[in-house]
Structures are given as structure tokens and as C-alpha cells.
XYZ file of C-alpha atoms in Angstrom:
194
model
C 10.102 9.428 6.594
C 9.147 10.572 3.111
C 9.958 7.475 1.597
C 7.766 5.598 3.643
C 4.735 7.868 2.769
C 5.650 7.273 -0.858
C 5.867 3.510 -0.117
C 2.139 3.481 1.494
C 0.911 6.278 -1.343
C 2.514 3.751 -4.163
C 1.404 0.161 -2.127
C -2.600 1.811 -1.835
C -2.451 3.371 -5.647
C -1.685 0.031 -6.999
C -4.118 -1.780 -5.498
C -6.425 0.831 -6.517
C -5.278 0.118 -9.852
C -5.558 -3.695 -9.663
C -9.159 -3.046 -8.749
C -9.952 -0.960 -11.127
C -8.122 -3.369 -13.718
C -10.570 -5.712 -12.753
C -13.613 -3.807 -13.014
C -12.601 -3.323 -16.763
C -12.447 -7.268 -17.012
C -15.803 -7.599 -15.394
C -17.171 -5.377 -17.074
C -15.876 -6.174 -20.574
C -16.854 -9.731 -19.789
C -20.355 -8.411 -18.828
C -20.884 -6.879 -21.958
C -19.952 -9.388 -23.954
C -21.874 -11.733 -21.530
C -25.126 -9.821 -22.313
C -24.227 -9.760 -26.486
C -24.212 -13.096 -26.105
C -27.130 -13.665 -24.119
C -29.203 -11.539 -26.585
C -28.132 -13.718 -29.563
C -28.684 -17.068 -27.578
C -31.913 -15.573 -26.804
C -32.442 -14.757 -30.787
C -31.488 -17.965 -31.763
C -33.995 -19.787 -29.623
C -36.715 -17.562 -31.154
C -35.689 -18.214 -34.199
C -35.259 -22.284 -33.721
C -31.957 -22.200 -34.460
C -29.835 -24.216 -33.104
C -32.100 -24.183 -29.823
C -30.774 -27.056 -27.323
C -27.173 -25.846 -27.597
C -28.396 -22.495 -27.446
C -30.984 -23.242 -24.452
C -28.041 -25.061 -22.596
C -25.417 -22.218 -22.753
C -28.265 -19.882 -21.137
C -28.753 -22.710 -18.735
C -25.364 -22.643 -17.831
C -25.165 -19.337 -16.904
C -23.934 -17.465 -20.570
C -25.643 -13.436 -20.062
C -24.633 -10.992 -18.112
C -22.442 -10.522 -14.616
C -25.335 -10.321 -11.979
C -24.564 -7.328 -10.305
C -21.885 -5.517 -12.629
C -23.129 -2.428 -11.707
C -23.058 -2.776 -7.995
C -19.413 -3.928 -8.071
C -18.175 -1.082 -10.225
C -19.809 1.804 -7.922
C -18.151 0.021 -5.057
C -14.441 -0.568 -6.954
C -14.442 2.982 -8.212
C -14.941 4.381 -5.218
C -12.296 2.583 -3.340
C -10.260 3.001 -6.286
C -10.991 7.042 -6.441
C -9.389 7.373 -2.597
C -6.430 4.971 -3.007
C -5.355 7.296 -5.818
C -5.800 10.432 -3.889
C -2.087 9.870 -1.603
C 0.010 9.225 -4.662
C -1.320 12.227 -6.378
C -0.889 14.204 -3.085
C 2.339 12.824 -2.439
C 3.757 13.320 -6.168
C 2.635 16.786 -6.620
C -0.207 15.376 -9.246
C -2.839 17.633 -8.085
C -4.033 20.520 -11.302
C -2.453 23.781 -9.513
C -2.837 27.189 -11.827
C 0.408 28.702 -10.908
C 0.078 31.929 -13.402
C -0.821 34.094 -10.081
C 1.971 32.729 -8.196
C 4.763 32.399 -10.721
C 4.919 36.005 -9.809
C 4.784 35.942 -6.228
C 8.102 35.866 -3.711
C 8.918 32.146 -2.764
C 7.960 32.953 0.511
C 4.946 33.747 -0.151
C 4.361 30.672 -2.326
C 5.386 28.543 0.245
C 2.734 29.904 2.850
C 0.184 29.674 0.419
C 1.568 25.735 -0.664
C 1.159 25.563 3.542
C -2.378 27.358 3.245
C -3.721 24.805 0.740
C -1.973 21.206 1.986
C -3.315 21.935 5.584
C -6.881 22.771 4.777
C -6.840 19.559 1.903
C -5.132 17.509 5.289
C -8.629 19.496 6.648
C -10.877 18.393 4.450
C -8.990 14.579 3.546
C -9.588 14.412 7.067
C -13.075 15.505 7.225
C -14.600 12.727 4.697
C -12.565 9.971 6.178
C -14.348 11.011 9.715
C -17.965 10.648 7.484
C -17.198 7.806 5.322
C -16.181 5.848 9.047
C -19.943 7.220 10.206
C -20.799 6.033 6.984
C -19.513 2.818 7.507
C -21.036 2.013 11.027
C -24.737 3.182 9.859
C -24.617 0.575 6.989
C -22.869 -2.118 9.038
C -25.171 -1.874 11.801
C -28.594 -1.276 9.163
C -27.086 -4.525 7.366
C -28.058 -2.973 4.720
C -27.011 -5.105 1.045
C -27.100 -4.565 -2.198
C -30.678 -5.258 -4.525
C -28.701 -7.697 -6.737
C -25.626 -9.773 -5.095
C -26.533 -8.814 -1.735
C -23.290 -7.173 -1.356
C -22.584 -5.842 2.502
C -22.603 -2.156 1.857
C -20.427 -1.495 4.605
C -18.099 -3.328 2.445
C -17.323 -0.376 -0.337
C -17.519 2.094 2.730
C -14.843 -0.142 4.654
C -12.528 0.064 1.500
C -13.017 3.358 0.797
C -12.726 4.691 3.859
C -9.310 2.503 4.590
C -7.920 4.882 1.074
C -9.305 8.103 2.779
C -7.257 7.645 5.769
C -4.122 6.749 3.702
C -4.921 10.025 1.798
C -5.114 11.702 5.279
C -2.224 10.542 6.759
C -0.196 11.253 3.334
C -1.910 15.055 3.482
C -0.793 15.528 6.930
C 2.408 14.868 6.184
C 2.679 17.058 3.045
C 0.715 19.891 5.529
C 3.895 19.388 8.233
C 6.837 18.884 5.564
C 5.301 22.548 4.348
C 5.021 24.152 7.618
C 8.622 23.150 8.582
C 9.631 24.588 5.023
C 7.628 27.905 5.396
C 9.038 27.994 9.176
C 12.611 26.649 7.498
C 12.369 29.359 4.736
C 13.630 26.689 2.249
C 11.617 24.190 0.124
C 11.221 21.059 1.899
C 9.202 18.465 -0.295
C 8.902 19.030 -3.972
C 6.578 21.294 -5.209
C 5.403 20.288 -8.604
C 4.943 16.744 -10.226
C 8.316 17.131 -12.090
C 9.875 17.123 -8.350
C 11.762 14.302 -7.262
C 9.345 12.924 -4.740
């Protein structure tokens, strides 16, 4: 059963990464879009060179129209399909200096105390990003640039903050059993074979 949830946590992280990938493209591209535009631009000013340079900025040489848009909507997705991998592997910052000293039973309870209220709260933001969701969709409410859907960064996100629920829950029960179990079910650090 664990391996599964590592399958889904790995399957949703990489496409979070693709994404994200891709928003460094665009916006590398952009950038160099808008250099380029600014010296096309220049050069017309300046009469040099000006049909070549008027029919690149004809064509379309400048900027990607909405850059900005995109990349608000990527990193978000991209923020809650790395969320279950983290979760999953352990990856989360944990200051264990207060409970290097504690018994292991009392480590595990608290390890159960803090994966079922993050299952909790995982939970919690899917349920708003979902009412989220069907306010935009049913506002049809777009971007100002591209007229991107904005349900559509709220549908994508929302799909990574249910993976990252259903991953949590299953860290939350896999504790449980081991606080119930006594033992250490599940890994408890990222050095943990997950």
C-alpha cells in the first residue's frame, strides 16, 4: 500500500516539476523576448536597420503575453504536487533537539499528533481551493491578459491538494497503527527508506 502512495507522491511531483521546468523556459524566453523587443524598438528609433527590425516586431519578437499569469498559475499547481512527496519521504524541516531526548513512545504520539492535524489541515485547503474552484468557474472569471479560465490554476491545484491529502492520511494511519503497534511503522526521517 505504501508503494502505491509513493508511486502517486512521485507520478504528481514530477509533473509538478515538468511544469515548473517549463515556466523557467517561458520565462527565460520572455525575458529575452522583451531584450529583444527593446533593441528592435531602439533600432527603429535610431533608423537602423528599420524594415528588418519593424518586421521581426511585426512578427511577434517581445515579450510572452501573459508570462506572469502563467507562472502564478504553474507555481501554484507546482507548490501542491510537491507537498505528497515531501510528506511521503519524510522531507518536511522537523527540529528534533526536543525530541531526541524524549522516549520513542512518546515521539511516535507526537509524529501521530503532527501527521493527523497536517492530514487536518491538507485536508482543510483542498475543501477551499474546490470552493475556490466552483466560485471562479461559475463567475467565468479570466485572466486581464490571455484570458486564462481561472478555474483552471484552481482545478490543478486543487487536483495536487487532494493527492497531498490522501498521501497525509495515509502517513496519519501508518502512525496511528505504529503508536497503537508500539513499533515504527513508516520511516521517520528523510534518510528512511520510504
Amino acid at each position: 500500500m505504501h508503494d502505491f502512495f509513493l508511486r502517486l507522491a512521485k507520478a504528481v511531483a514530477l509533473c509538478g516539476g515538468a511544469v515548473l521546468v517549463g515556466l523557467v523556459v517561458m520565462t527565460c524566453v520572455s525575458i529575452l523576448g522583451r531584450a529583444a523587443a527593446d533593441l528592435l524598438h531602439g533600432m527603429v528609433d535610431s533608423g537602423i536597420l528599420v524594415t528588418a527590425a519593424t518586421w521581426l516586431i511585426d512578427i511577434g519578437v517581445g515579450p510572452i503575453s501573459g508570462d506572469y499569469e502563467l507562472v502564478e498559475a504553474g507555481v501554484a499547481f507546482s507548490v501542491f504536487a510537491f507537498i505528497p512527496y515531501c510528506q511521503i519521504t519524510f522531507g518536511h524541516a522537523a527540529v528534533e533537539v526536543v525530541t531526541k531526548a524524549l522516549s520513542p513512545r512518546i515521539d511516535r504520539a507526537l509524529r501521530a499528533i503532527t501527521d493527523v492535524v497536517f492530514a487536518l489541515v491538507l485536508g482543510l485547503i483542498a475543501v477551499q481551493l474546490f470552493a475556490g474552484l466552483q466560485s471562479k468557474y461559475g463567475s467565468g472569471q479570466t485572466t486581464f491578459l490571455i484570458q486564462f479560465p481561472i478555474w483552471w490554476a484552481y482545478a490543478a491545484s486543487w487536483i495536487g491538494a487532494v493527492t497531498a491529502t490522501v498521501v497525509a492520511v495515509h502517513i496519519a494511519i501508518a502512525r496511528i497503527a505504529g503508536l497503537l503497534q508500539n513499533r515504527d511503522i513508516i520511516g521517520t526521517s528523510a534518510e528512511s527508506d520510504a
